[in-house]
Coordinates of C-alpha atoms in Angstrom, one line a residue:
M1 CA 0.5 -0.2 -5.9
S2 CA 2.7 -0.1 -8.9
G3 CA 5.7 1.8 -10.1
A4 CA 5.2 0.6 -13.7
Y5 CA 3.7 3.6 -15.4
K6 CA 5.4 2.9 -18.8
S7 CA 5.6 6.6 -19.6
H8 CA 7.1 9.9 -18.5
A9 CA 5.9 13.5 -18.7
D10 CA 8.5 14.5 -21.2
G11 CA 11.7 13.3 -22.9
G12 CA 14.0 15.1 -20.4
F13 CA 13.6 12.6 -17.6
D14 CA 16.6 11.0 -15.9
P15 CA 16.2 7.2 -16.1
N16 CA 18.7 6.9 -13.2
A17 CA 16.6 9.1 -10.8
L18 CA 14.6 6.3 -9.1
P19 CA 12.1 6.8 -6.3
V20 CA 12.5 5.5 -2.8
V21 CA 9.2 3.8 -1.8
H22 CA 9.6 2.7 1.8
N23 CA 7.4 2.2 4.9
I24 CA 4.0 2.1 3.3
N25 CA 1.4 0.9 5.9
Y26 CA -2.1 -0.5 5.6
R27 CA -4.0 -1.3 8.8
D28 CA -7.5 -2.1 10.0
V29 CA -9.1 -2.9 6.6
V30 CA -12.2 -5.0 6.0
A31 CA -13.5 -5.6 2.4
Q32 CA -16.3 -7.6 0.9
N33 CA -16.7 -9.2 -2.6
V34 CA -13.0 -8.9 -3.4
T35 CA -11.8 -10.0 -6.8
V36 CA -8.0 -9.7 -6.1
S37 CA -6.4 -9.0 -2.8
A38 CA -3.3 -7.0 -4.0
I39 CA -1.1 -6.3 -6.9
L40 CA 2.1 -4.9 -5.5
D41 CA 4.6 -4.1 -8.2
G42 CA 7.8 -2.3 -7.3
L43 CA 10.6 -1.3 -9.7
E44 CA 13.3 -3.7 -10.8
K45 CA 16.0 -1.2 -9.9
A46 CA 14.2 0.3 -6.9
H47 CA 12.2 -2.3 -4.9
F48 CA 9.4 -1.0 -2.6
T49 CA 10.5 -1.9 0.9
G50 CA 9.1 -1.8 4.4
I51 CA 5.5 -2.5 3.3
C52 CA 3.5 -3.4 6.4
I53 CA -0.1 -4.8 6.3
S54 CA -1.9 -5.6 9.5
N55 CA -5.4 -6.5 10.7
V56 CA -6.8 -6.9 7.2
T57 CA -9.7 -9.2 6.3
L58 CA -10.6 -9.5 2.6
N59 CA -13.7 -11.5 1.9
L60 CA -13.5 -13.0 -1.6
G61 CA -16.4 -12.6 -4.0
P62 CA -17.7 -15.2 -6.5
A63 CA -15.5 -13.8 -9.3
A64 CA -12.3 -13.9 -7.2
R65 CA -9.1 -14.7 -9.1
E66 CA -7.1 -17.8 -8.2
L67 CA -4.0 -15.7 -7.7
Q68 CA -5.0 -13.4 -4.9
W69 CA -1.6 -11.8 -4.1
N70 CA 0.7 -10.7 -6.9
C71 CA 4.0 -9.3 -5.5
T72 CA 7.0 -8.3 -7.5
N73 CA 10.1 -6.3 -6.4
V74 CA 8.6 -5.7 -2.9
S75 CA 9.4 -6.7 0.7
G76 CA 7.8 -6.2 4.1
T77 CA 5.7 -7.9 6.7
T78 CA 2.1 -8.7 7.5
S79 CA 0.2 -9.5 10.6
R80 CA -3.3 -11.0 10.9
V81 CA -4.1 -10.8 7.1
T82 CA -6.6 -13.0 5.3
P83 CA -6.3 -14.4 2.7
K84 CA -2.6 -15.4 3.2
P85 CA -0.3 -12.8 1.5
C86 CA 2.5 -13.5 -0.9
D87 CA 5.8 -14.9 0.4
E88 CA 7.5 -11.5 0.0
L89 CA 5.3 -10.3 2.9
P90 CA 5.9 -12.9 5.7
E91 CA 3.8 -13.0 8.9
K92 CA 5.2 -11.0 11.9
A93 CA 3.5 -10.4 15.2
G94 CA 2.2 -6.9 15.9
D95 CA 0.4 -4.1 14.1
C96 CA 2.0 -1.8 11.6
P97 CA 3.5 1.3 13.2
F98 CA 2.0 4.6 12.1
P99 CA 3.9 7.9 12.4
E100 CA 2.9 9.9 15.4
D101 CA 4.3 13.1 14.0
K102 CA 1.8 16.0 14.0
L103 CA 1.0 17.4 10.5
P104 CA 0.4 21.1 9.9
I105 CA -3.2 20.3 8.8
D106 CA -3.9 18.9 12.3
D107 CA -3.8 22.5 13.7
V108 CA -6.1 24.1 11.1
V109 CA -9.2 25.6 12.6
L110 CA -12.2 25.7 10.3
K111 CA -14.3 28.8 10.2
S112 CA -18.1 28.8 9.9
C113 CA -19.8 30.9 7.3
S114 CA -23.4 32.0 7.2
T115 CA -25.6 33.7 4.6
A116 CA -27.5 35.7 7.3

């Protein structure tokens, strides 16, 4: 997850218009043969905050890097994450909360089509 795109769509962008990246949650993940656990790279003037990672097991592969977690300009918490995350994401008991708000897509009823 990175905010460092190093380019903009056009020359008319406002360099002071910074995004707010907050409350990004990852939960219930298992991965095999992992090379690098995470590269989390917020912006120097707009840190990514409220990151929550819980119940994650990343099994490293033979080509795994020595530095598994690379965290810059981010903050948040983790719970039951292996391998141990970066210091910017300290351990805190409990799973990451996910929003319980209902999305409009939840009410869409799919129609069946036939060629008969």
